[in-house]
Amino acid sequence: MPDLVHRTEQELLGALIYDPSLVNDVPYLLPRHFQHSDHQAIFAAFLDIYANEPGIWGATMAERINLQIGQSSIDQTRLTGLVLSSPDLASVAVYGRMIQEAALRRELLSHADRLTQAAGTVRGIDPELDHFALLSDALRSNAVHFDTSLTYELAVQAPRQDLRTLREEALLADLIQHPEYLHEVAAWLDPEVFTSPDRRSIYEAIIAVDHYGEPVQELTLSWELARARSADLTLAGEPIDSRFDATPAAPGYLARLAVTAVEAGVSIELGRDLLADHSRAELAAGAARITVNAVNAVTIAHQPAAHRTLRHERGFAQDHSAPLLTPPDQTLGLDGPELRQ
């Protein structure tokens, strides 16, 4: 499948060909902001035609672009397909922002490549070259892998018989398809109620996208998930070059949720049920921990006195096996005694 940038550029171009006046929502966009060369050519031709013939649109605009570009790879059928596949004309401003964001990140990476080349491979000799290398790493930390493979192992599971999974998916599907219920649900539904990290991430992405004031849809959610995943990898300190080596499990999980048949507003009832189940599970786990600690305390209390003394001398508390933290015998550096006064 095309990556997220490719899909976003297609959606924007299709919307603009259908209604050229929407270009006023993205006045900052330039052909160089598009990643794919065909899209650069289409957008450049569109701008030129719209400036001279602002009254044409739809099939006529597609025909004019085809004639002006004159490339076999960009024909009338392809341009018309862009129009037919564009799902949301009202999201042109959002798609433009996403395209510009991707362009900025590509520019940062190009600067990072130049700094890496200038820094060379030897460190510790020239402070200036070492600084170049640090700047390159800092710029690369802003890299985002906008890939539609942001899909999850859940999509390739065997037929789902787990009722809990089905309820969580139905809740997410409702919020994606009917985001007007999100404000009520998000006020009290903790992300921790989701049993899968993937579904938890999708729920958090739905909240984030809505908070930005952007439409909650499969494309914007995929974009936010890519950005969040890259941020998590940066914070985890994983090597930049190996961040996206793993092959994604399967495409289409978000797309499937976006078309799953679900009753509008069911997320409220499902959310309450999931929260109740989660609370019961937390209480049961807490009770189990209390029971285990109580059993350990009784066991220790019935041990021979000599054994309890030996455990105490080895640094264990008498109620359970947590080690005691005692001051070190030796000083920690030359200023140790002064620091302890």
Short mmCIF file of C-alpha atoms in Angstrom, two decimals:
data_model
loop_
_atom_site.label_atom_id
_atom_site.label_comp_id
_atom_site.label_asym_id
_atom_site.label_seq_id
_atom_site.Cartn_x
_atom_site.Cartn_y
_atom_site.Cartn_z
CA MET A 1 0.00 0.00 0.00
CA PRO A 2 1.14 3.59 -0.54
CA ASP A 3 2.68 5.28 2.46
CA LEU A 4 0.83 7.92 4.42
CA VAL A 5 2.47 10.85 2.65
CA HIS A 6 1.54 9.44 -0.76
CA ARG A 7 -2.07 8.88 0.33
CA THR A 8 -2.36 12.34 1.88
CA GLU A 9 -1.03 14.01 -1.26
CA GLN A 10 -3.52 12.05 -3.35
CA GLU A 11 -6.43 13.07 -1.13
CA LEU A 12 -5.45 16.73 -1.32
CA LEU A 13 -4.98 16.77 -5.08
CA GLY A 14 -8.27 14.97 -5.66
CA ALA A 15 -10.11 17.51 -3.52
CA LEU A 16 -8.46 20.45 -5.30
CA ILE A 17 -9.28 19.11 -8.77
CA TYR A 18 -12.90 18.64 -7.71
CA ASP A 19 -13.16 22.09 -6.10
CA PRO A 20 -10.21 24.35 -7.02
CA SER A 21 -11.38 27.10 -4.67
CA LEU A 22 -10.23 24.91 -1.76
CA VAL A 23 -6.67 25.94 -2.62
CA ASN A 24 -7.38 29.03 -0.54
CA ASP A 25 -7.28 26.74 2.52
CA VAL A 26 -3.64 25.87 1.79
CA PRO A 27 -2.07 29.11 0.45
CA TYR A 28 1.35 28.14 1.84
CA LEU A 29 1.72 24.93 -0.16
CA LEU A 30 4.26 24.82 -2.99
CA PRO A 31 5.01 22.02 -5.46
CA ARG A 32 8.30 21.28 -3.64
CA HIS A 33 6.35 20.39 -0.50
CA PHE A 34 5.07 17.26 -2.25
CA GLN A 35 7.23 14.20 -1.85
CA HIS A 36 6.33 12.40 -5.07
CA SER A 37 7.41 13.89 -8.39
CA ASP A 38 4.09 13.14 -10.14
CA HIS A 39 2.24 14.98 -7.41
CA GLN A 40 4.63 17.92 -7.72
CA ALA A 41 3.86 18.11 -11.44
CA ILE A 42 0.10 17.83 -10.91
CA PHE A 43 0.05 20.55 -8.25
CA ALA A 44 2.24 22.89 -10.30
CA ALA A 45 -0.02 22.47 -13.32
CA PHE A 46 -3.10 22.95 -11.15
CA LEU A 47 -1.79 26.25 -9.74
CA ASP A 48 -0.97 27.55 -13.20
CA ILE A 49 -4.34 26.58 -14.67
CA TYR A 50 -6.33 27.89 -11.70
CA ALA A 51 -4.54 31.25 -11.90
CA ASN A 52 -5.56 31.65 -15.55
CA GLU A 53 -8.94 29.87 -15.54
CA PRO A 54 -10.37 30.04 -12.01
CA GLY A 55 -13.85 29.03 -13.18
CA ILE A 56 -13.11 25.46 -14.29
CA TRP A 57 -13.32 22.43 -12.00
CA GLY A 58 -13.81 18.67 -11.89
CA ALA A 59 -13.42 16.77 -15.14
CA THR A 60 -12.51 19.94 -17.04
CA MET A 61 -9.72 20.73 -14.60
CA ALA A 62 -8.45 17.13 -14.85
CA GLU A 63 -8.43 17.42 -18.65
CA ARG A 64 -6.49 20.70 -18.56
CA ILE A 65 -3.89 19.26 -16.17
CA ASN A 66 -3.49 16.20 -18.40
CA LEU A 67 -2.91 18.34 -21.48
CA GLN A 68 -0.48 20.68 -19.74
CA ILE A 69 1.69 17.96 -18.19
CA GLY A 70 1.73 15.71 -21.25
CA GLN A 71 3.00 12.61 -19.45
CA SER A 72 1.64 9.14 -20.08
CA SER A 73 1.84 8.33 -16.38
CA ILE A 74 -0.51 11.21 -15.55
CA ASP A 75 -3.55 10.67 -17.75
CA GLN A 76 -7.19 11.63 -17.48
CA THR A 77 -8.14 8.33 -15.87
CA ARG A 78 -5.60 8.74 -13.08
CA LEU A 79 -6.62 12.33 -12.39
CA THR A 80 -10.30 11.42 -12.34
CA GLY A 81 -9.49 8.58 -9.95
CA LEU A 82 -7.92 11.08 -7.56
CA VAL A 83 -11.19 13.01 -7.48
CA LEU A 84 -13.32 9.93 -6.92
CA SER A 85 -11.12 8.61 -4.11
CA SER A 86 -10.94 11.85 -2.14
CA PRO A 87 -13.13 11.16 0.91
CA ASP A 88 -13.36 14.48 2.71
CA LEU A 89 -13.28 17.85 0.98
CA ALA A 90 -13.58 19.63 4.33
CA SER A 91 -10.18 18.23 5.42
CA VAL A 92 -8.09 19.99 2.78
CA ALA A 93 -6.51 22.33 5.35
CA VAL A 94 -5.57 19.36 7.55
CA TYR A 95 -4.07 17.44 4.61
CA GLY A 96 -2.10 20.54 3.65
CA ARG A 97 -0.70 20.81 7.16
CA MET A 98 0.29 17.14 7.09
CA ILE A 99 2.03 17.52 3.72
CA GLN A 100 3.95 20.56 4.93
CA GLU A 101 4.94 18.71 8.13
CA ALA A 102 6.31 15.79 6.12
CA ALA A 103 8.21 18.21 3.87
CA LEU A 104 9.76 19.92 6.90
CA ARG A 105 10.90 16.59 8.33
CA ARG A 106 12.43 15.60 5.00
CA GLU A 107 14.30 18.91 4.95
CA LEU A 108 15.58 18.31 8.48
CA LEU A 109 16.84 14.88 7.43
CA SER A 110 18.61 16.36 4.40
CA HIS A 111 20.39 18.82 6.72
CA ALA A 112 21.27 15.91 9.00
CA ASP A 113 22.78 14.00 6.07
CA ARG A 114 24.95 16.99 5.14
CA LEU A 115 26.13 17.39 8.74
CA THR A 116 26.93 13.69 8.96
CA GLN A 117 29.00 13.89 5.80
CA ALA A 118 30.84 16.98 7.07
CA ALA A 119 31.46 15.40 10.50
CA GLY A 120 33.10 12.26 9.11
CA THR A 121 33.48 9.12 11.18
CA VAL A 122 36.30 10.01 13.61
CA ARG A 123 35.26 11.52 16.94
CA GLY A 124 37.23 13.16 19.72
CA ILE A 125 39.79 14.98 17.57
CA ASP A 126 38.04 18.10 16.30
CA PRO A 127 35.38 19.66 18.59
CA GLU A 128 33.68 21.32 15.64
CA LEU A 129 33.24 18.01 13.82
CA ASP A 130 31.98 16.41 17.03
CA HIS A 131 29.43 19.23 17.27
CA PHE A 132 28.32 18.55 13.68
CA ALA A 133 27.71 14.92 14.61
CA LEU A 134 25.61 15.91 17.63
CA LEU A 135 23.56 18.31 15.54
CA SER A 136 22.97 15.58 12.98
CA ASP A 137 21.68 13.21 15.66
CA ALA A 138 19.41 15.93 17.05
CA LEU A 139 17.89 16.56 13.63
CA ARG A 140 17.41 12.86 12.97
CA SER A 141 15.51 12.50 16.23
CA ASN A 142 12.69 14.38 14.48
CA ALA A 143 12.35 11.72 11.79
CA VAL A 144 8.92 10.15 11.42
CA HIS A 145 8.21 7.05 9.40
CA PHE A 146 4.86 7.88 7.80
CA ASP A 147 3.90 4.39 6.76
CA THR A 148 0.44 2.91 6.36
CA SER A 149 1.76 -0.24 7.79
CA LEU A 150 0.87 1.31 11.14
CA THR A 151 -1.34 -1.57 11.60
CA TYR A 152 -1.33 -4.11 14.20
CA GLU A 153 -1.03 -7.75 14.94
CA LEU A 154 -4.71 -7.69 15.81
CA ALA A 155 -5.58 -7.61 12.12
CA VAL A 156 -4.05 -11.04 11.49
CA GLN A 157 -5.40 -12.86 14.50
CA ALA A 158 -7.57 -15.89 14.02
CA PRO A 159 -11.31 -15.21 14.05
CA ARG A 160 -11.80 -13.23 17.23
CA GLN A 161 -13.76 -15.20 19.81
CA ASP A 162 -12.67 -12.97 22.68
CA LEU A 163 -15.68 -10.91 23.74
CA ARG A 164 -13.45 -8.36 25.45
CA THR A 165 -11.56 -7.73 22.19
CA LEU A 166 -14.80 -7.36 20.23
CA ARG A 167 -16.14 -4.83 22.73
CA GLU A 168 -12.93 -2.79 22.65
CA GLU A 169 -12.94 -2.78 18.85
CA ALA A 170 -16.61 -1.78 18.72
CA LEU A 171 -15.89 1.13 21.07
CA LEU A 172 -13.02 2.35 18.89
CA ALA A 173 -15.06 1.89 15.73
CA ASP A 174 -17.86 4.02 17.19
CA LEU A 175 -15.48 6.82 18.18
CA ILE A 176 -13.85 6.81 14.73
CA GLN A 177 -17.17 6.83 12.90
CA HIS A 178 -19.05 9.03 15.39
CA PRO A 179 -16.45 11.25 17.10
CA GLU A 180 -19.20 13.47 18.50
CA TYR A 181 -19.43 10.98 21.39
CA LEU A 182 -15.73 11.27 22.20
CA HIS A 183 -15.99 14.21 24.60
CA GLU A 184 -18.39 12.33 26.83
CA VAL A 185 -16.38 9.11 26.79
CA ALA A 186 -12.90 10.63 27.12
CA ALA A 187 -13.91 12.50 30.28
CA TRP A 188 -13.90 9.28 32.32
CA LEU A 189 -12.56 6.38 30.24
CA ASP A 190 -8.91 5.69 31.09
CA PRO A 191 -6.75 4.29 28.24
CA GLU A 192 -5.57 1.57 30.64
CA VAL A 193 -8.89 -0.25 30.27
CA PHE A 194 -7.78 -1.49 26.84
CA THR A 195 -6.14 -4.91 27.08
CA SER A 196 -3.99 -4.39 23.97
CA PRO A 197 -1.26 -1.73 23.68
CA ASP A 198 -2.30 -1.24 20.06
CA ARG A 199 -5.93 -0.51 20.87
CA ARG A 200 -4.77 1.71 23.72
CA SER A 201 -2.60 3.68 21.28
CA ILE A 202 -5.50 4.08 18.86
CA TYR A 203 -7.74 5.43 21.64
CA GLU A 204 -5.04 7.91 22.68
CA ALA A 205 -4.58 8.94 19.03
CA ILE A 206 -8.33 9.57 18.69
CA ILE A 207 -8.21 11.86 21.72
CA ALA A 208 -5.10 13.67 20.44
CA VAL A 209 -6.45 14.29 16.93
CA ASP A 210 -9.73 15.58 18.31
CA HIS A 211 -7.81 17.83 20.71
CA TYR A 212 -5.97 19.33 17.71
CA GLY A 213 -9.34 20.25 16.24
CA GLU A 214 -8.77 17.95 13.28
CA PRO A 215 -11.20 15.38 11.86
CA VAL A 216 -11.02 11.92 13.40
CA GLN A 217 -10.56 9.61 10.42
CA GLU A 218 -8.37 6.72 9.38
CA LEU A 219 -5.77 8.88 7.64
CA THR A 220 -5.34 11.47 10.41
CA LEU A 221 -5.23 8.71 13.05
CA SER A 222 -2.55 6.81 11.13
CA TRP A 223 -0.54 10.03 10.89
CA GLU A 224 -0.81 10.67 14.64
CA LEU A 225 0.12 7.07 15.44
CA ALA A 226 3.23 7.37 13.28
CA ARG A 227 4.23 10.55 15.06
CA ALA A 228 3.57 9.07 18.51
CA ARG A 229 5.50 5.90 17.71
CA SER A 230 8.51 7.90 16.53
CA ALA A 231 8.41 10.02 19.69
CA ASP A 232 8.30 6.90 21.86
CA LEU A 233 11.30 5.42 20.05
CA THR A 234 13.23 8.66 20.49
CA LEU A 235 12.51 8.75 24.22
CA ALA A 236 13.50 5.10 24.49
CA GLY A 237 16.89 5.94 22.96
CA GLU A 238 16.66 3.33 20.22
CA PRO A 239 19.18 3.62 17.36
CA ILE A 240 17.83 5.89 14.65
CA ASP A 241 18.80 3.68 11.75
CA SER A 242 17.07 0.61 13.18
CA ARG A 243 13.80 2.15 14.28
CA PHE A 244 11.68 0.98 11.42
CA ASP A 245 13.35 -2.25 10.43
CA ALA A 246 10.53 -4.46 11.64
CA THR A 247 8.01 -5.51 9.01
CA PRO A 248 4.52 -4.57 10.12
CA ALA A 249 2.17 -7.38 10.88
CA ALA A 250 -0.65 -6.56 8.49
CA PRO A 251 -2.27 -3.53 6.90
CA GLY A 252 -5.80 -2.36 7.32
CA TYR A 253 -6.67 -2.54 11.02
CA LEU A 254 -7.66 1.11 11.29
CA ALA A 255 -9.37 0.94 7.91
CA ARG A 256 -11.41 -2.03 9.13
CA LEU A 257 -12.45 -0.21 12.29
CA ALA A 258 -13.54 2.75 10.17
CA VAL A 259 -16.10 0.58 8.33
CA THR A 260 -17.10 -1.85 11.07
CA ALA A 261 -20.88 -1.83 11.49
CA VAL A 262 -21.59 -0.26 14.87
CA GLU A 263 -24.48 1.57 16.49
CA ALA A 264 -23.85 5.27 17.03
CA GLY A 265 -23.17 6.06 20.68
CA VAL A 266 -22.52 2.47 21.74
CA SER A 267 -19.08 3.59 22.95
CA ILE A 268 -20.69 5.12 26.06
CA GLU A 269 -22.23 1.85 27.22
CA LEU A 270 -19.23 -0.23 26.21
CA GLY A 271 -16.87 2.18 27.90
CA ARG A 272 -18.75 1.90 31.18
CA ASP A 273 -18.70 -1.91 30.97
CA LEU A 274 -14.99 -1.99 30.17
CA LEU A 275 -14.20 0.42 32.99
CA ALA A 276 -16.22 -1.69 35.45
CA ASP A 277 -14.42 -4.87 34.34
CA HIS A 278 -11.06 -3.11 34.64
CA SER A 279 -11.88 -1.85 38.13
CA ARG A 280 -12.96 -5.33 39.28
CA ALA A 281 -9.77 -6.82 37.88
CA GLU A 282 -7.66 -4.20 39.66
CA LEU A 283 -9.45 -4.85 42.95
CA ALA A 284 -9.00 -8.61 42.55
CA ALA A 285 -5.30 -8.17 41.81
CA GLY A 286 -4.90 -5.93 44.85
CA ALA A 287 -6.67 -8.45 47.08
CA ALA A 288 -4.42 -11.19 45.74
CA ARG A 289 -1.32 -9.17 46.57
CA ILE A 290 -2.59 -8.53 50.10
CA THR A 291 -3.25 -12.25 50.56
CA VAL A 292 0.23 -13.19 49.36
CA ASN A 293 1.85 -10.64 51.68
CA ALA A 294 -0.23 -11.90 54.60
CA VAL A 295 0.77 -15.51 53.90
CA ASN A 296 4.45 -14.48 53.70
CA ALA A 297 4.17 -12.65 57.01
CA VAL A 298 2.60 -15.66 58.74
CA THR A 299 5.23 -17.97 57.27
CA ILE A 300 8.07 -15.79 58.51
CA ALA A 301 6.47 -15.46 61.95
CA HIS A 302 6.39 -19.26 62.32
CA GLN A 303 10.02 -19.74 61.29
CA PRO A 304 12.57 -20.69 63.99
CA ALA A 305 14.03 -17.69 65.79
CA ALA A 306 17.54 -18.47 64.56
CA HIS A 307 16.32 -18.47 60.94
CA ARG A 308 14.51 -15.13 61.38
CA THR A 309 17.68 -13.64 62.91
CA LEU A 310 19.74 -14.91 59.98
CA ARG A 311 17.32 -13.32 57.50
CA HIS A 312 17.54 -10.04 59.40
CA GLU A 313 21.34 -10.12 59.40
CA ARG A 314 21.33 -10.67 55.63
CA GLY A 315 19.36 -7.45 55.13
CA PHE A 316 15.79 -8.73 54.76
CA ALA A 317 12.78 -7.25 56.48
CA GLN A 318 10.86 -9.62 58.70
CA ASP A 319 7.48 -8.98 57.08
CA HIS A 320 8.56 -10.03 53.56
CA SER A 321 11.58 -10.22 51.30
CA ALA A 322 12.24 -6.54 50.52
CA PRO A 323 15.94 -5.71 51.13
CA LEU A 324 16.85 -3.02 53.65
CA LEU A 325 18.74 -0.01 52.29
CA THR A 326 21.69 0.63 54.60
CA PRO A 327 24.40 3.33 54.25
CA PRO A 328 27.59 2.16 52.54
CA ASP A 329 30.62 1.39 54.69
CA GLN A 330 32.99 3.42 52.52
CA THR A 331 32.79 7.06 51.53
CA LEU A 332 31.55 8.02 48.07
CA GLY A 333 34.46 10.15 46.91
CA LEU A 334 36.60 12.67 48.71
CA ASP A 335 33.67 14.81 49.88
CA GLY A 336 31.63 11.92 51.28
CA PRO A 337 31.95 12.82 54.98
CA GLU A 338 31.19 16.48 54.38
CA LEU A 339 28.12 15.66 52.32
CA ARG A 340 26.71 13.46 55.06
CA GLN A 341 27.02 16.18 57.75
#
